[in-house]
PDB file of C-alpha atoms and ligand atoms in Angstrom:
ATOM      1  CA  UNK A  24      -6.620 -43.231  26.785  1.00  0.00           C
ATOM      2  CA  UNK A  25      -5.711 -45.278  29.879  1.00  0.00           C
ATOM      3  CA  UNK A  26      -3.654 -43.969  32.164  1.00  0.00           C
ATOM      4  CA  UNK A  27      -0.055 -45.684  31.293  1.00  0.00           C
ATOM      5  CA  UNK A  28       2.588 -42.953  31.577  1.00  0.00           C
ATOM      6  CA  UNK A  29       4.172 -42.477  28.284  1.00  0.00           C
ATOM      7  CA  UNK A  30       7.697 -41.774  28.152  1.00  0.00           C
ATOM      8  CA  UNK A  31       9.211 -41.903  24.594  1.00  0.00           C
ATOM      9  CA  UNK A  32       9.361 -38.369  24.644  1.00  0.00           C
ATOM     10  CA  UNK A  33      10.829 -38.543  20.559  1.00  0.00           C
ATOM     11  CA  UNK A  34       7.557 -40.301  19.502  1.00  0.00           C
ATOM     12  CA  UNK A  35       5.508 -38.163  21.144  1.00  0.00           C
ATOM     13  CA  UNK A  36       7.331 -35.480  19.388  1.00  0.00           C
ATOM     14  CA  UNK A  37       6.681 -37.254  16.251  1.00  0.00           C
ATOM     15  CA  UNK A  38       3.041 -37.553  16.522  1.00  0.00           C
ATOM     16  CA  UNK A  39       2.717 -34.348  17.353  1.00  0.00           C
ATOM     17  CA  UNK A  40       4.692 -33.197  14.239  1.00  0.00           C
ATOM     18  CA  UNK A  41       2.360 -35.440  12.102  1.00  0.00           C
ATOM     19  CA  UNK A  42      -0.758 -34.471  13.621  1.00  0.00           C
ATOM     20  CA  UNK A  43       0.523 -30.145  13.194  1.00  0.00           C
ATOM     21  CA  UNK A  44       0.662 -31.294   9.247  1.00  0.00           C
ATOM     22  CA  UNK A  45      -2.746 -33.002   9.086  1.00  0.00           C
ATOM     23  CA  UNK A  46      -4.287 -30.105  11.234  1.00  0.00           C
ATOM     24  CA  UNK A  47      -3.167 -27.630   8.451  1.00  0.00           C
ATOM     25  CA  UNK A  48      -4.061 -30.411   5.624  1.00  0.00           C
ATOM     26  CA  UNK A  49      -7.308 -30.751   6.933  1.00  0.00           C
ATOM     27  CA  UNK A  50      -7.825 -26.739   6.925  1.00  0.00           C
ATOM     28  CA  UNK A  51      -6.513 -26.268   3.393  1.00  0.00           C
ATOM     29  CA  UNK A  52      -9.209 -28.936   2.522  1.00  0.00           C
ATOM     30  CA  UNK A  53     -12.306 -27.368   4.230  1.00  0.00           C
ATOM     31  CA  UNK A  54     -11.101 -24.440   2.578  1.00  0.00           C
ATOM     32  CA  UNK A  55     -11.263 -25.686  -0.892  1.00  0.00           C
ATOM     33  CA  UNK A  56     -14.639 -27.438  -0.545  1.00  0.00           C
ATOM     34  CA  UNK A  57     -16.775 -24.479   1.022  1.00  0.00           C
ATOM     35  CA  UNK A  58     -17.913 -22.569  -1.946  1.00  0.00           C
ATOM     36  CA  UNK A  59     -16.775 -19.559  -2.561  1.00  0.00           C
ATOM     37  CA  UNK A  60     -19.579 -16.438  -2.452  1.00  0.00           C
ATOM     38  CA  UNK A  61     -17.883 -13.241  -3.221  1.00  0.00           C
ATOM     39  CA  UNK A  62     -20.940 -11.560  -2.185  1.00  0.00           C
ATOM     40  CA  UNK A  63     -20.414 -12.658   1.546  1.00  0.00           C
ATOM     41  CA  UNK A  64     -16.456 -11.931   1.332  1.00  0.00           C
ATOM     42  CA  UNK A  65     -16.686 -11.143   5.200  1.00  0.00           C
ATOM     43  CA  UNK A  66     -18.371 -14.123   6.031  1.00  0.00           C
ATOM     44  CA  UNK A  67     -15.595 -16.347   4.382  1.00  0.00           C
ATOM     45  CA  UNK A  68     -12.632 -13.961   5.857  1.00  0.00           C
ATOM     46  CA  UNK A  69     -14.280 -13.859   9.496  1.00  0.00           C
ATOM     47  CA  UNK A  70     -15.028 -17.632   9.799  1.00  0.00           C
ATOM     48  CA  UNK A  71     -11.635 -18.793   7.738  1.00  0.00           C
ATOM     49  CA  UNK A  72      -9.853 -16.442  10.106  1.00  0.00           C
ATOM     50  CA  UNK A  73     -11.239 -18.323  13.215  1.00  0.00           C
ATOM     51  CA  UNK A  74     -11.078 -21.356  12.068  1.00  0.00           C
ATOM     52  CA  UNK A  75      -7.281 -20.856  10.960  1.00  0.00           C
ATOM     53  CA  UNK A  76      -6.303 -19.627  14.418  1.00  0.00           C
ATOM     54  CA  UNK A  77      -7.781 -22.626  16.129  1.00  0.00           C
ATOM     55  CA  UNK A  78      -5.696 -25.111  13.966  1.00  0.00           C
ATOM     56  CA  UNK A  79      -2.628 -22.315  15.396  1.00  0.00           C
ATOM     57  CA  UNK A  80      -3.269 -22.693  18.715  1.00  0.00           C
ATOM     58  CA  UNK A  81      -3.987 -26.603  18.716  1.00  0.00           C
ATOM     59  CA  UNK A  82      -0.405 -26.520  16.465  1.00  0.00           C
ATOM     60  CA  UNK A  83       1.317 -24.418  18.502  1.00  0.00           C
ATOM     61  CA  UNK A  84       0.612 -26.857  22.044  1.00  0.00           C
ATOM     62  CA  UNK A  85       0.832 -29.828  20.337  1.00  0.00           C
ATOM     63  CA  UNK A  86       4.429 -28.564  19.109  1.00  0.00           C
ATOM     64  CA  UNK A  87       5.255 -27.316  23.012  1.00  0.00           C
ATOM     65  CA  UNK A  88       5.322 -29.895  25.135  1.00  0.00           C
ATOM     66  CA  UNK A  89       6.720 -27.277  27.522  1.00  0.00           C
ATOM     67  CA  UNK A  90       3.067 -25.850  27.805  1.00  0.00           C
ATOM     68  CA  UNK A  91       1.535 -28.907  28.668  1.00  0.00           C
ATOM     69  CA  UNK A  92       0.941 -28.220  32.482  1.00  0.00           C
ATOM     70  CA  UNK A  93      -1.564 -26.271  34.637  1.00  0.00           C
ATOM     71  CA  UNK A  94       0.439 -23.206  35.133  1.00  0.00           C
ATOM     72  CA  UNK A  95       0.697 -22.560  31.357  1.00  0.00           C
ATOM     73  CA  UNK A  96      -2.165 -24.709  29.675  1.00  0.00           C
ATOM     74  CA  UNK A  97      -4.956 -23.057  30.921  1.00  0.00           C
ATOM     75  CA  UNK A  98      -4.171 -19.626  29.168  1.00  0.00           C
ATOM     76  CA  UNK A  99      -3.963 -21.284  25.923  1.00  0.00           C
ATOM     77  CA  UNK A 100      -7.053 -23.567  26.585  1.00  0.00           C
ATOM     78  CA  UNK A 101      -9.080 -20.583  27.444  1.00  0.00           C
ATOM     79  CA  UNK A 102      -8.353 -18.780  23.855  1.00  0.00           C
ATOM     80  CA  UNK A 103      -9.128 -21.887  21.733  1.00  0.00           C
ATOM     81  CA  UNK A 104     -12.665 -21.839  24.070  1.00  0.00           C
ATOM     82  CA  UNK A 105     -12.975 -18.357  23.024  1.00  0.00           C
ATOM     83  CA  UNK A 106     -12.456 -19.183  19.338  1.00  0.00           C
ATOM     84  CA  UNK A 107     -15.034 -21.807  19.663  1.00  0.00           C
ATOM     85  CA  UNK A 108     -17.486 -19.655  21.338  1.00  0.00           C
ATOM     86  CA  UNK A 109     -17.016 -16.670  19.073  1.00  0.00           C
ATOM     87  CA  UNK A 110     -17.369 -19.219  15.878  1.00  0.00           C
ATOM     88  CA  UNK A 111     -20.472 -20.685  17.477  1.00  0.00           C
ATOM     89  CA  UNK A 112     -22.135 -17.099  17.439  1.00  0.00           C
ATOM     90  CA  UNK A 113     -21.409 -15.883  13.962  1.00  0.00           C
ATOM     91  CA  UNK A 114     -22.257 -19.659  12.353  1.00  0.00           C
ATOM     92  CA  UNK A 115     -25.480 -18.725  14.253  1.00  0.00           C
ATOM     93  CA  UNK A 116     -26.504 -15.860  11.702  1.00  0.00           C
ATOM     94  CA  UNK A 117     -22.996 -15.444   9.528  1.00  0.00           C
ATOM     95  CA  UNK A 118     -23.592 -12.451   7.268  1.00  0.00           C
ATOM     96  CA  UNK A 119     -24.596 -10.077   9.823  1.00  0.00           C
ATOM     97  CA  UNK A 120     -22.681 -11.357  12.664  1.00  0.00           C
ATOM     98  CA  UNK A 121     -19.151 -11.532  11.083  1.00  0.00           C
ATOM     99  CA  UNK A 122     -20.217  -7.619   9.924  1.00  0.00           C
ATOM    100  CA  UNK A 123     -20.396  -7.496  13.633  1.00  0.00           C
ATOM    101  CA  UNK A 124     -17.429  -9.291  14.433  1.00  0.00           C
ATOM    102  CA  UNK A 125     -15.136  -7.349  11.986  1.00  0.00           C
ATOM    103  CA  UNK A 126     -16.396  -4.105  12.955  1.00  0.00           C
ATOM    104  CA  UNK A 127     -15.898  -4.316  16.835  1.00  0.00           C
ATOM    105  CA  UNK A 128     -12.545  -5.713  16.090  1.00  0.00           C
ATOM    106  CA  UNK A 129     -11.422  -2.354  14.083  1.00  0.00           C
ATOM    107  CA  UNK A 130     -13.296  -0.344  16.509  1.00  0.00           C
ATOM    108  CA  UNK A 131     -11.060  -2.049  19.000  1.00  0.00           C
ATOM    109  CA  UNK A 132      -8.080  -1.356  16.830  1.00  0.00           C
ATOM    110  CA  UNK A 133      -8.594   2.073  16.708  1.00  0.00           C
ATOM    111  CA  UNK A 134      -9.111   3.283  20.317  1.00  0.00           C
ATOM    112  CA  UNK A 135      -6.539   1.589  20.658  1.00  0.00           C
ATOM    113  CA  UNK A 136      -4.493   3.563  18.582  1.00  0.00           C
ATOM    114  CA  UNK A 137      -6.102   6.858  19.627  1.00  0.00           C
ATOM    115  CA  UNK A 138      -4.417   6.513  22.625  1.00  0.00           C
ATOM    116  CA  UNK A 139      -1.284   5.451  21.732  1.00  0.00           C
ATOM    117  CA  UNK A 140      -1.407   8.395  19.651  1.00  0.00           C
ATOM    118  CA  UNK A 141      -2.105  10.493  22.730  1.00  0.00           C
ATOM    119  CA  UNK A 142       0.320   8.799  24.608  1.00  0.00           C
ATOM    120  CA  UNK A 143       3.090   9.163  22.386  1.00  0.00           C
ATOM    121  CA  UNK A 144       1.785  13.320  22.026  1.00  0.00           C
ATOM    122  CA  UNK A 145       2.268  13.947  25.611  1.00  0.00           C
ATOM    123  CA  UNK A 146       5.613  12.469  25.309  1.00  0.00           C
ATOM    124  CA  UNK A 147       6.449  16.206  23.906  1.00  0.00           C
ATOM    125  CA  UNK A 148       8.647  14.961  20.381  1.00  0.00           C
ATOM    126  CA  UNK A 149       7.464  11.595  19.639  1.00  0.00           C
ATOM    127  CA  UNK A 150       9.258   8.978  18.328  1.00  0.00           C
ATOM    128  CA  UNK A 151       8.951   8.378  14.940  1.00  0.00           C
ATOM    129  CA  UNK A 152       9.307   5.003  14.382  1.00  0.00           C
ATOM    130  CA  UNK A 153       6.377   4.590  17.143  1.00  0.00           C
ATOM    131  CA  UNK A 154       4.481   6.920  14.998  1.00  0.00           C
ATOM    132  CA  UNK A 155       5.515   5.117  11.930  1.00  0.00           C
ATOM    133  CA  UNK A 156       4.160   1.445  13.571  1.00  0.00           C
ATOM    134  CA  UNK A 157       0.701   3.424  14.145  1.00  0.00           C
ATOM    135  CA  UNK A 158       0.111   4.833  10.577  1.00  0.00           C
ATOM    136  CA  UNK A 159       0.805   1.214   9.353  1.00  0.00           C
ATOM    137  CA  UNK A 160      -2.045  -0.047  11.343  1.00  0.00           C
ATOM    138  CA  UNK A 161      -4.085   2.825  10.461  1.00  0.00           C
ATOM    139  CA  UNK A 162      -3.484   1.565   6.895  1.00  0.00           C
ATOM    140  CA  UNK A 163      -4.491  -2.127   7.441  1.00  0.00           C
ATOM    141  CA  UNK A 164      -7.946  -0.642   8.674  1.00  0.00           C
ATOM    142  CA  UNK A 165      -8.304   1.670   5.917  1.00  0.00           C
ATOM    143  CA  UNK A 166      -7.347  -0.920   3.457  1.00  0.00           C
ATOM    144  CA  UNK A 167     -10.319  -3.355   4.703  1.00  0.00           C
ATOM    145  CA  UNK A 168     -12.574  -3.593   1.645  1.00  0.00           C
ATOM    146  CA  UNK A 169     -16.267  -4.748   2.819  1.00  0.00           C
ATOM    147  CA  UNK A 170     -19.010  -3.539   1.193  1.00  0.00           C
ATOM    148  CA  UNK A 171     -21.026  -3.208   4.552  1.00  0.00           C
ATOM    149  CA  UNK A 172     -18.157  -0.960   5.846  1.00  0.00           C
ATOM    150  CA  UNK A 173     -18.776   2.592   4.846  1.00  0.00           C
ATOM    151  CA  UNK A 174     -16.502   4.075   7.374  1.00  0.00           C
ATOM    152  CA  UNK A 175     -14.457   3.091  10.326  1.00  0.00           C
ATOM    153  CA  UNK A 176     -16.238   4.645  13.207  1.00  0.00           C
ATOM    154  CA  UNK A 177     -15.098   5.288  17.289  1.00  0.00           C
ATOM    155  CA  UNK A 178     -18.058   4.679  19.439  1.00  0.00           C
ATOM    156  CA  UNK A 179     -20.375   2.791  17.087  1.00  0.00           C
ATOM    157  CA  UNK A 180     -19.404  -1.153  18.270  1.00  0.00           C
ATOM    158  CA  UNK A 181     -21.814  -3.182  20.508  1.00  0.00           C
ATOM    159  CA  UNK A 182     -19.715  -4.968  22.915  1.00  0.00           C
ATOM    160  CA  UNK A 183     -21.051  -8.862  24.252  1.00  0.00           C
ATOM    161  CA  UNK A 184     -19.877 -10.303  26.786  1.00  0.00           C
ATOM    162  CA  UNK A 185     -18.813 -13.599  26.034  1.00  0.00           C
ATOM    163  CA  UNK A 186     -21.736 -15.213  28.035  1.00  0.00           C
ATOM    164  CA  UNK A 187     -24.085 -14.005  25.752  1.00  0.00           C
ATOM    165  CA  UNK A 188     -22.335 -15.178  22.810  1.00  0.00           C
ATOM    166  CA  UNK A 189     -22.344 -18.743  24.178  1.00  0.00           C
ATOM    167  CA  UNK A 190     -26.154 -18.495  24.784  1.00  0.00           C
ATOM    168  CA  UNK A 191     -26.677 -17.353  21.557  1.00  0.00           C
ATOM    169  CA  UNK A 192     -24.526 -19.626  19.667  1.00  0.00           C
ATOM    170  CA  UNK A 193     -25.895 -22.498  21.741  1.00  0.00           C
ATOM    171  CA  UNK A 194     -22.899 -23.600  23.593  1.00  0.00           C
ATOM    172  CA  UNK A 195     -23.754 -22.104  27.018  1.00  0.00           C
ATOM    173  CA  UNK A 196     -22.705 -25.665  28.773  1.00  0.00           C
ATOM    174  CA  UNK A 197     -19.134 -25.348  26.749  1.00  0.00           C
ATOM    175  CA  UNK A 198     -19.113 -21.712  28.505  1.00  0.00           C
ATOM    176  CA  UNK A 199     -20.084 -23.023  31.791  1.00  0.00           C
ATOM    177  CA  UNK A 200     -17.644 -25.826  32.047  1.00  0.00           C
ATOM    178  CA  UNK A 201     -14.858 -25.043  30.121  1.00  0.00           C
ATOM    179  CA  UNK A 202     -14.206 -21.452  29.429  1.00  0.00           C
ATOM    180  CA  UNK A 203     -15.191 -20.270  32.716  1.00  0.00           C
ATOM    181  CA  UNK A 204     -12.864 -23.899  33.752  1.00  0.00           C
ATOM    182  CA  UNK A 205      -9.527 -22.414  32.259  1.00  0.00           C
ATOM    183  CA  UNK A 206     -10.572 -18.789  33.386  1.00  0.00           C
ATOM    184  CA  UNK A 207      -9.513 -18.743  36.473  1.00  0.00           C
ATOM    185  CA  UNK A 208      -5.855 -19.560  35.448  1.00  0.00           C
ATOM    186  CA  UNK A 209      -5.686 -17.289  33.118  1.00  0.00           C
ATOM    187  CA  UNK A 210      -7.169 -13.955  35.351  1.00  0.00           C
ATOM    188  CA  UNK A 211      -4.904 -15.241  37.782  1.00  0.00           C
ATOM    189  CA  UNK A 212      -7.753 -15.702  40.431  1.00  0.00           C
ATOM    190  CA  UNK A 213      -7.207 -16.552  43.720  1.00  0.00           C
ATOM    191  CA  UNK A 214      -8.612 -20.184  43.015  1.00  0.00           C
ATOM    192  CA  UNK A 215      -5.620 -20.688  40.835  1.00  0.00           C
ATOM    193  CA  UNK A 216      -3.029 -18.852  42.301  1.00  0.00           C
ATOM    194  CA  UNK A 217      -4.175 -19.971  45.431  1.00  0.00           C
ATOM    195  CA  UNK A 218      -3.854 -23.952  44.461  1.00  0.00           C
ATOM    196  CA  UNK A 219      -0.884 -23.418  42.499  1.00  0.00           C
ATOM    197  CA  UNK A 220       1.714 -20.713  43.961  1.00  0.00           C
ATOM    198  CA  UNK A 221       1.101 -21.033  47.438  1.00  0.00           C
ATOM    199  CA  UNK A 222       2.576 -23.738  49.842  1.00  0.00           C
ATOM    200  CA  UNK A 223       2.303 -24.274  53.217  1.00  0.00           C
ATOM    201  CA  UNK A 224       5.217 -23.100  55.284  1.00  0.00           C
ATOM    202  CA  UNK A 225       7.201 -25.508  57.140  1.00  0.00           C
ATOM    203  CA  UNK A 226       7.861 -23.792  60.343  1.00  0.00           C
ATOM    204  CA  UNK A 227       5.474 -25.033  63.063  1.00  0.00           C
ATOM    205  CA  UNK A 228       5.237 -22.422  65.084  1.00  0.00           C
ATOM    206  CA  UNK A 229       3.544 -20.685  61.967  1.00  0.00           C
ATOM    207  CA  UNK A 230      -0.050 -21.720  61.989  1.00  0.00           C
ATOM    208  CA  UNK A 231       0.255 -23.046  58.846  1.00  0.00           C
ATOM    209  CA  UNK A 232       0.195 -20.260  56.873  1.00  0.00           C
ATOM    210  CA  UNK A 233       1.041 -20.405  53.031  1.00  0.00           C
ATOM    211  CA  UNK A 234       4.297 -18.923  51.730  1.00  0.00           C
ATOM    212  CA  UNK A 235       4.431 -18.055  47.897  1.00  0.00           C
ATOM    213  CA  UNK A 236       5.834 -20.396  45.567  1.00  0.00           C
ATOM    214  CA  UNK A 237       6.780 -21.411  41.786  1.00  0.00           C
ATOM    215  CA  UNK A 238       6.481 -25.438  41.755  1.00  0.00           C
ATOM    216  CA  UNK A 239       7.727 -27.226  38.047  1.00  0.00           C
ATOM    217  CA  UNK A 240       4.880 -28.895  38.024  1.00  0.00           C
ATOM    218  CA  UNK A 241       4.837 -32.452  36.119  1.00  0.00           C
ATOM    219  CA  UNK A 242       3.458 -32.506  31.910  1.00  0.00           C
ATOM    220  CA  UNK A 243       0.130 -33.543  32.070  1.00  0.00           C
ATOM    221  CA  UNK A 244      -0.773 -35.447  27.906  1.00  0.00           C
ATOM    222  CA  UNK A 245      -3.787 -34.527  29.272  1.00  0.00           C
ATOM    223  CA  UNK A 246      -3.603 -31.362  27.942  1.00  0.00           C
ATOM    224  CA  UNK A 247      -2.386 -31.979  24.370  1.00  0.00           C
ATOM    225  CA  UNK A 248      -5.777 -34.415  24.138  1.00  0.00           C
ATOM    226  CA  UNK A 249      -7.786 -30.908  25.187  1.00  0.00           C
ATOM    227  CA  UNK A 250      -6.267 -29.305  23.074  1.00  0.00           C
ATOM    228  CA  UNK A 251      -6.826 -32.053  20.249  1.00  0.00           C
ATOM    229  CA  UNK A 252     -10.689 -32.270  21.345  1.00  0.00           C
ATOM    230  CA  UNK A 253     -11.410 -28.454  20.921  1.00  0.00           C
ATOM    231  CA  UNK A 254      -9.759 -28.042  17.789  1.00  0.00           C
ATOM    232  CA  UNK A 255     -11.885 -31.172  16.441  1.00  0.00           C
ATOM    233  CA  UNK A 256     -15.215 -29.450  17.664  1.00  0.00           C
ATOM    234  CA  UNK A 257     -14.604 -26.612  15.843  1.00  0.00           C
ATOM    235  CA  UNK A 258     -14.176 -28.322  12.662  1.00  0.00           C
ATOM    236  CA  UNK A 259     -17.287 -30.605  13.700  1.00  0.00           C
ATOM    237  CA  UNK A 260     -19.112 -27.145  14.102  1.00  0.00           C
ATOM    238  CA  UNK A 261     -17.790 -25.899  10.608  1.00  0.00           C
ATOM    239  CA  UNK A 262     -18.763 -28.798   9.540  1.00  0.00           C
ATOM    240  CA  UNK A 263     -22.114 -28.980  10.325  1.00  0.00           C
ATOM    241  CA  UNK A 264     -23.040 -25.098   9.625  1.00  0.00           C
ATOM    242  CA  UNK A 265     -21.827 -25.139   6.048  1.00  0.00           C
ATOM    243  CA  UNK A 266     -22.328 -29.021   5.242  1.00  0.00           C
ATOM    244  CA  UNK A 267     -18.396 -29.206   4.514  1.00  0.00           C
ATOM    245  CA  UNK A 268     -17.515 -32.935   4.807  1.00  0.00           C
ATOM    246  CA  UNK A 269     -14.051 -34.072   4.360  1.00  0.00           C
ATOM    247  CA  UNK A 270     -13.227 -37.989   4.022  1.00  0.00           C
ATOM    248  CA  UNK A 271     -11.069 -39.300   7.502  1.00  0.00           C
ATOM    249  CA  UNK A 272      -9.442 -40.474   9.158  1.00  0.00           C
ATOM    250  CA  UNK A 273      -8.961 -36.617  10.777  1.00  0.00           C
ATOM    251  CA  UNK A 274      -5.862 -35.596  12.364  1.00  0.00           C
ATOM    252  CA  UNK A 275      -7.690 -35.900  15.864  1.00  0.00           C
ATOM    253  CA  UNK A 276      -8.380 -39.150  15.219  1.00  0.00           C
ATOM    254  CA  UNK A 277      -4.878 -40.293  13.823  1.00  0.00           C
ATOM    255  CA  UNK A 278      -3.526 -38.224  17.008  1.00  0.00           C
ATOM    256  CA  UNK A 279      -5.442 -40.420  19.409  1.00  0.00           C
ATOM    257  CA  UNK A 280      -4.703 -43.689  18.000  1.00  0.00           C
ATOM    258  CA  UNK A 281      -1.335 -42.834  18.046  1.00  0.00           C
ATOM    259  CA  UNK A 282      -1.260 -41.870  21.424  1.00  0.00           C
ATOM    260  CA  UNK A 283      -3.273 -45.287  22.200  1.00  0.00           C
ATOM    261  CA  UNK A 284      -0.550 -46.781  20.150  1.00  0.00           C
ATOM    262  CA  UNK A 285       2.405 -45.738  22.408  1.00  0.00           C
ATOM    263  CA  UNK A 286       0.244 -46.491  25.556  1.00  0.00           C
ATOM    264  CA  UNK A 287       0.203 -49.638  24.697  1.00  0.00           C
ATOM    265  CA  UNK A 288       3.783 -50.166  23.570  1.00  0.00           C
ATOM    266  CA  UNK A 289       4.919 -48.504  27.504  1.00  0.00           C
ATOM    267  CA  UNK A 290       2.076 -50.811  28.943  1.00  0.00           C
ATOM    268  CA  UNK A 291       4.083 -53.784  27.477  1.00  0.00           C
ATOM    269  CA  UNK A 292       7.853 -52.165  28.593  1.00  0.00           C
ATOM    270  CA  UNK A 293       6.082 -51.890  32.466  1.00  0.00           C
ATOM    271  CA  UNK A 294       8.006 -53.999  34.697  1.00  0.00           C
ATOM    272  CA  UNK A 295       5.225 -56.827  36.612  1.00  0.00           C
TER     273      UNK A 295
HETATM  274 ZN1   ZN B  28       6.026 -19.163  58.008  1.00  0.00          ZN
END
């Protein structure tokens, strides 16, 4: 992409529209072509699941041009890195790491119900409809059918950090440069807050010192082409790990040309 500023704002909006439809296109199809093994129902569930919510997030900033700058961007960034991490490591050994997977997320589920449940008992006379909201989630675990899950139990999960899952699933450099990259903005660390909501304050007699601050900051395209890149690495992963292959042009790559289209078309508007 060169560096022309864009500014047909309605195009944009139209590529993005197109390329939100070919995502989900593109999913449906990977979908249909991976063959179906009942046997390994939580191997299909865990890595459809994943896969799904990484065509959502890429959908849901390409449709949000609102989120397409540093304050925002990085939060979503980081949890499509996390989706392609976490895929990385179950593609790595599927049956026994979506067991994995799916059991540390209902473990998670249900602690964190237990204390909600505590919470709301301490409370005296609870309210029911908060009671209500927990026994429906207590259903959706109970209702999980897996053959490898004999019961639901508190205590049991081995936790990973995130690290580790990169190493294992061979995308340690992906870890190192962007995960830990869009980290920062969204722990709210001081090398983020400190760039972006501090600015110096303008009284001289003040040494300089930074006042807090909330800047609009510009809407970086940047960031919808990140977005765009991850989501197309995770289907290249897919790809590879089940020997899926789906005829193109992708959505990606129609996204790109497009982009490269209207470039060109504001290149040609730019006064000499
Ligand atoms: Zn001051």
């Amino acid at each position: 992409m060169s560096d022309v500023l864009i500014t047909d704002g309605e195009a944009i909006g139209r590529l993005c529209n197109q390329f939100a439809e070919d995502l989900r296109a593109e999913l449906d199809e990977r979908w249909k072509r991976w063959p179906l093994d009942l046997e390994k129902q939580e191997v299909h569930e865990a890595v459809g699941a994943l896969l799904a919510r990484q065509v959502t997030l890429a959908r849901e900033i390409a449709q949000a041009p609102q989120t397409w700058n540093w304050h925002i961007a990085p939060i979503l960034l980081r949890a499509m890195a996390d989706v392609y991490i976490t895929l990385a490591w179950i593609l790595v050994d599927p049956t026994e790491r979506s067991q994995k997977f799916i059991r540390y997320g209902l473990g998670q589920l249900k602690l964190q119900l237990e204390h909600r449940k505590a919470a709301l008992e301490a409370e005296g006379t609870p309210d029911p409809e908060a009671l209500r909201a927990i026994e429906v989630q207590e259903q959706w675990i109970d209702a999980q059918r897996f053959g490898f899950l004999t019961e639901v139990n508190l205590g049991s999960w081995s936790e990973t950090t995130t690290r580790k899952m990169a190493e294992d699933g061979g995308c340690i450099d992906f870890y190192n440069y962007v995960y830990q990259e869009f980290s920062a903005g969204t722990h709210s660390s001081w090398h983020h807050v400190g760039r972006y909501n501090l600015k110096e304050c303008e009284n001289p007699l003040h040494r300089q010192h930074r006042a807090p601050s909330d800047p609009d900051l510009p809407c970086d395209l940047w960031i919808l082409q990140l977005a765009g890149k991850y989501v197309a690495k995770t289907f290249s992963l897919f790809d590879s790990k089940t020997t899926v292959a789906i005829p193109g042009p992708s959505a990606v790559e129609k996204l790109y040309s497009g982009l490269a289209e209207l470039a060109k078309t504001a290149e040609a508007q730019e006064p000499d």
